XYZ file of C-alpha atoms in Angstrom:
350
model
C 149.276 53.444 -118.545
C 148.940 55.021 -121.984
C 145.289 54.928 -123.026
C 144.026 56.241 -126.350
C 140.534 57.739 -126.030
C 138.134 58.572 -128.829
C 134.831 60.018 -127.614
C 131.520 59.592 -129.358
C 130.196 62.674 -131.161
C 126.592 62.290 -129.970
C 125.328 59.968 -127.261
C 122.538 57.500 -128.114
C 121.294 57.396 -124.507
C 118.213 59.503 -125.277
C 116.973 56.724 -127.572
C 116.893 54.134 -124.782
C 113.791 53.246 -122.754
C 115.392 52.394 -119.408
C 112.069 51.198 -117.998
C 111.785 48.459 -120.610
C 115.182 46.830 -121.034
C 115.772 43.327 -122.335
C 118.846 41.842 -120.689
C 122.032 42.377 -122.678
C 120.516 43.929 -125.809
C 121.356 47.621 -125.326
C 124.949 48.849 -125.069
C 126.579 52.060 -123.897
C 128.315 54.671 -126.029
C 131.893 53.405 -125.669
C 133.930 50.198 -125.515
C 137.411 49.296 -124.298
C 139.715 47.416 -126.651
C 143.299 46.139 -126.642
C 145.128 43.878 -129.111
C 147.824 41.298 -128.448
C 150.305 41.329 -131.336
C 153.976 40.369 -131.736
C 153.970 38.756 -128.305
C 152.749 41.800 -126.350
C 149.620 43.747 -125.501
C 149.496 46.984 -127.489
C 148.255 50.433 -126.426
C 144.691 50.046 -125.099
C 141.969 52.323 -126.384
C 138.433 53.406 -125.662
C 136.371 54.250 -128.705
C 132.714 54.567 -129.713
C 130.794 51.275 -129.521
C 130.767 49.804 -133.013
C 130.956 46.629 -135.033
C 134.293 44.871 -135.455
C 135.925 43.866 -138.721
C 137.361 40.364 -138.291
C 138.775 38.059 -140.954
C 136.709 34.885 -141.592
C 139.809 32.820 -140.795
C 140.184 34.271 -137.283
C 140.833 31.356 -134.968
C 138.019 32.235 -132.578
C 135.571 31.080 -135.246
C 137.279 27.742 -135.818
C 138.776 26.633 -132.513
C 136.745 28.483 -129.913
C 139.478 30.368 -128.074
C 137.174 32.757 -126.230
C 136.720 33.540 -122.539
C 134.660 36.168 -120.756
C 133.549 37.609 -117.437
C 130.366 39.097 -116.007
C 130.378 42.066 -113.619
C 128.022 44.829 -112.522
C 128.323 48.497 -111.618
C 125.809 50.241 -109.352
C 124.989 53.913 -108.769
C 124.040 55.085 -105.280
C 121.859 58.027 -104.232
C 124.879 60.330 -104.301
C 125.577 59.475 -107.961
C 128.695 57.547 -107.037
C 129.409 54.340 -108.968
C 130.483 51.138 -107.273
C 131.923 47.821 -108.422
C 131.699 44.547 -106.515
C 134.972 42.649 -106.010
C 136.363 43.517 -109.473
C 139.764 42.031 -108.657
C 138.098 38.611 -108.507
C 136.886 38.976 -112.099
C 140.275 40.256 -113.224
C 142.003 37.247 -111.707
C 139.442 34.773 -113.026
C 139.513 35.912 -116.644
C 143.262 35.318 -116.660
C 142.758 31.901 -115.052
C 140.250 31.065 -117.793
C 142.600 32.416 -120.451
C 145.485 30.298 -119.192
C 143.415 27.116 -119.533
C 142.756 27.973 -123.194
C 146.409 28.942 -123.789
C 145.633 32.647 -124.121
C 147.866 35.427 -122.734
C 147.083 37.027 -119.376
C 145.776 40.582 -119.559
C 147.632 43.080 -117.312
C 145.770 44.021 -114.120
C 146.693 47.692 -114.578
C 145.149 47.766 -118.051
C 142.021 45.967 -116.816
C 141.382 48.205 -113.806
C 142.277 51.556 -115.352
C 140.480 50.765 -118.590
C 137.344 49.683 -116.714
C 137.342 52.742 -114.448
C 137.840 55.128 -117.362
C 135.119 53.457 -119.405
C 132.636 53.652 -116.520
C 133.400 57.322 -115.912
C 132.877 58.103 -119.592
C 129.563 56.241 -119.690
C 128.453 57.099 -116.147
C 125.038 58.376 -117.290
C 124.219 54.854 -118.387
C 124.437 53.603 -114.795
C 120.977 54.283 -113.394
C 119.980 54.548 -109.760
C 117.271 52.353 -108.316
C 116.816 48.949 -106.713
C 116.637 46.908 -109.920
C 119.002 48.941 -112.077
C 122.637 48.171 -112.809
C 125.202 48.295 -115.589
C 126.225 44.818 -116.703
C 129.905 44.688 -117.694
C 131.241 42.081 -120.108
C 135.039 41.751 -120.423
C 136.097 39.123 -122.970
C 139.061 37.860 -124.977
C 138.986 36.274 -128.440
C 141.606 34.748 -130.734
C 142.119 36.889 -133.843
C 145.000 35.322 -135.784
C 144.021 34.842 -139.441
C 144.841 31.159 -139.820
C 142.891 27.889 -139.764
C 145.691 25.639 -138.533
C 144.697 23.751 -135.391
C 146.928 25.526 -132.883
C 146.810 28.370 -130.394
C 146.421 31.818 -131.867
C 149.271 34.309 -131.932
C 146.946 37.339 -131.871
C 144.138 38.207 -129.461
C 141.668 40.993 -128.731
C 140.608 41.967 -125.198
C 137.432 44.047 -124.894
C 134.999 45.432 -122.345
C 131.454 46.313 -123.347
C 128.653 47.487 -121.044
C 124.883 47.071 -121.036
C 122.273 48.725 -118.783
C 120.094 46.037 -117.215
C 117.316 45.320 -114.783
C 116.395 41.859 -113.463
C 117.561 38.670 -115.205
C 114.718 36.283 -114.407
C 111.118 37.376 -114.065
C 108.901 35.238 -111.859
C 109.644 31.873 -110.320
C 112.453 29.649 -111.545
C 111.943 25.910 -111.954
C 114.859 23.570 -112.595
C 115.446 20.015 -113.753
C 118.286 17.797 -112.555
C 120.447 16.577 -115.442
C 120.568 12.809 -115.938
C 121.770 12.526 -119.546
C 123.748 15.524 -120.789
C 126.787 16.926 -118.995
C 128.170 20.428 -118.686
C 131.786 19.562 -117.881
C 134.104 16.642 -117.165
C 137.175 16.061 -115.035
C 140.249 17.683 -116.531
C 138.156 19.849 -118.845
C 137.341 23.549 -118.885
C 134.288 23.598 -116.616
C 135.994 25.905 -114.104
C 136.773 28.460 -116.822
C 134.312 30.977 -118.245
C 134.947 29.612 -121.700
C 132.394 30.497 -124.368
C 132.081 26.873 -125.469
C 130.842 25.799 -122.030
C 127.708 27.832 -122.592
C 127.248 26.832 -126.223
C 127.231 23.164 -125.216
C 124.538 23.816 -122.612
C 122.028 25.509 -124.913
C 120.528 22.391 -126.496
C 119.825 20.581 -123.193
C 118.532 23.883 -121.802
C 116.153 24.195 -124.765
C 114.811 20.697 -124.099
C 114.287 21.647 -120.449
C 112.565 24.890 -121.455
C 110.183 22.938 -123.674
C 109.106 21.111 -120.514
C 108.654 24.330 -118.541
C 112.009 24.623 -116.774
C 114.173 27.757 -116.819
C 117.437 26.069 -115.818
C 119.226 22.735 -115.623
C 121.103 21.785 -112.478
C 124.049 19.858 -113.847
C 125.287 16.648 -112.283
C 128.681 14.968 -112.397
C 129.485 13.594 -115.840
C 130.556 10.156 -114.569
C 127.502 9.014 -112.611
C 124.933 11.873 -112.632
C 124.603 11.210 -108.901
C 125.997 14.494 -107.542
C 124.634 18.002 -108.071
C 127.070 20.660 -109.260
C 125.837 23.960 -110.738
C 123.132 25.417 -112.946
C 123.583 26.850 -116.417
C 124.162 30.446 -115.327
C 124.317 30.021 -111.555
C 125.953 28.216 -108.675
C 123.312 26.462 -106.558
C 122.572 26.368 -102.837
C 120.281 23.940 -100.993
C 118.759 24.533 -97.562
C 117.996 21.383 -95.618
C 116.397 22.323 -92.301
C 118.611 25.204 -91.141
C 121.838 24.360 -92.989
C 122.904 25.693 -96.381
C 124.767 23.300 -98.674
C 126.641 23.990 -101.889
C 129.005 21.920 -103.985
C 132.756 22.526 -103.722
C 134.522 24.120 -106.662
C 136.568 21.830 -108.870
C 137.832 21.682 -112.440
C 134.161 21.160 -113.406
C 132.529 23.959 -111.404
C 132.907 27.710 -111.819
C 134.372 29.520 -108.824
C 131.558 32.061 -108.705
C 132.278 35.459 -107.171
C 128.699 35.714 -105.903
C 128.874 32.121 -104.612
C 131.936 32.715 -102.441
C 130.477 36.023 -101.224
C 127.189 34.372 -100.207
C 129.107 31.724 -98.257
C 130.967 34.424 -96.297
C 127.821 36.508 -95.846
C 125.773 33.540 -94.593
C 128.423 32.625 -92.048
C 128.494 36.220 -90.814
C 124.722 35.904 -90.223
C 125.301 32.746 -88.130
C 123.820 30.516 -90.812
C 125.423 27.081 -90.859
C 127.069 26.486 -94.273
C 128.540 23.227 -95.518
C 130.560 23.033 -98.727
C 130.580 19.383 -99.779
C 129.382 16.936 -102.406
C 125.574 16.831 -102.565
C 123.811 13.817 -104.024
C 120.616 13.871 -106.032
C 119.306 11.138 -103.750
C 119.914 13.279 -100.662
C 117.992 16.235 -102.055
C 115.094 14.102 -103.287
C 114.800 12.393 -99.896
C 114.949 15.743 -98.084
C 112.178 17.063 -100.338
C 109.994 14.031 -99.615
C 110.510 14.469 -95.862
C 109.702 18.183 -96.000
C 113.236 19.039 -94.906
C 114.287 20.742 -98.159
C 113.184 24.272 -97.379
C 114.953 26.261 -100.097
C 116.953 26.090 -103.282
C 118.443 29.161 -104.909
C 120.945 30.083 -107.561
C 123.655 32.718 -107.250
C 125.447 34.666 -109.960
C 126.375 38.129 -111.161
C 123.291 38.557 -113.326
C 120.755 37.205 -110.828
C 122.557 37.887 -107.496
C 120.193 35.359 -105.867
C 117.362 33.652 -107.725
C 114.975 31.523 -105.617
C 114.035 28.160 -107.126
C 110.390 27.231 -106.631
C 110.446 23.638 -107.872
C 112.667 20.922 -109.302
C 112.244 17.778 -111.346
C 114.251 14.565 -111.183
C 113.657 11.761 -113.680
C 110.093 12.874 -114.268
C 109.215 13.333 -110.595
C 108.323 16.902 -109.636
C 108.833 18.581 -106.280
C 107.502 21.964 -105.173
C 109.406 23.867 -102.513
C 107.605 25.611 -99.644
C 107.026 29.344 -99.741
C 108.810 30.820 -96.725
C 108.140 34.252 -95.250
C 111.669 34.587 -93.848
C 113.830 32.751 -96.348
C 117.611 32.661 -96.355
C 117.482 33.668 -100.025
C 115.589 36.893 -99.284
C 117.782 37.741 -96.287
C 121.059 37.147 -98.098
C 119.970 38.907 -101.280
C 118.987 42.008 -99.283
C 122.295 41.959 -97.392
C 124.257 41.475 -100.621
C 122.524 44.126 -102.698
C 122.711 46.648 -99.850
C 126.488 46.202 -99.870
C 126.673 46.399 -103.664
C 124.572 49.571 -103.809
C 126.321 51.361 -100.912
C 123.247 51.175 -98.692
C 124.983 49.467 -95.789
C 128.360 49.003 -94.188
C 130.767 46.811 -96.155
C 132.698 45.024 -93.430
C 134.159 42.618 -95.989
C 135.871 45.256 -98.139
C 134.114 44.048 -101.288
C 132.790 47.341 -102.614
C 135.105 49.366 -104.857
C 134.364 52.966 -105.820
C 134.900 54.014 -109.424
C 137.450 56.846 -109.219
């Protein structure tokens, strides 16, 4: 693959306080960029991180053709950098793009561009239990035209941000009973930018009441639990883990599917099926709901300490040996090259 590289003159890394990072606000020295013009992807390039110049009529601003991914890179004690199942993100961004009538991005460009970018900005990947480099690939429509139709031009980019933890402290959630995240036949399964925009207002209302996340329910009846705003959700009733099946409403989370496989390998009973609000409320009242936790790239696993349903609040027990703690340790040890990876998930940056 031909790849045009322009290196930064002076790194800005010395200006960054890596012990006091706010998630997603600091970016590395370089970015990967490739334009789709005249029906084909052009020569990709890596250049210094900088602002873009985009025409006000670019279709991304008017019709929302934008999809993205979330990934992480980790540095081990030997200064080697590792990715976690990157092929899953590469496949999913193209699946999302297809739903929004955007062109697929070549796997070769994605993988080689990502590896080269990470090698160039390797000093930004810090060692340590809570440190990682968050990676954001995305595609936007760039045709200068306000007609209501698919764009002819697109821009694919990868930017990177050093991060620590996503949530600090306990996470409390509220079950949705009015607003919906996605509907049948829609774009809920895609990482489309508009999915998140539509969730911000309900999430703000929940935050005003002291909740960090909404657990969305089905749009038709609000009777079945689906996923949270930035996470897939797992429920532990007695000694069985439950999570909702993926559908055209629910994101096929890379962390979610990995946790399912990891739990089964630890002889934890896992059931993937529809989960009703009523079932979870009744289990909580009986003392059988032992855990709830969210999974996602940013959080890995985030334990949920309490939930609310139609004004009724439920606190979850504090367990010494929780599934969430066990699975998070197993997962992060694989991601950070601290344990054997019998699944073949870990990919070394070459």
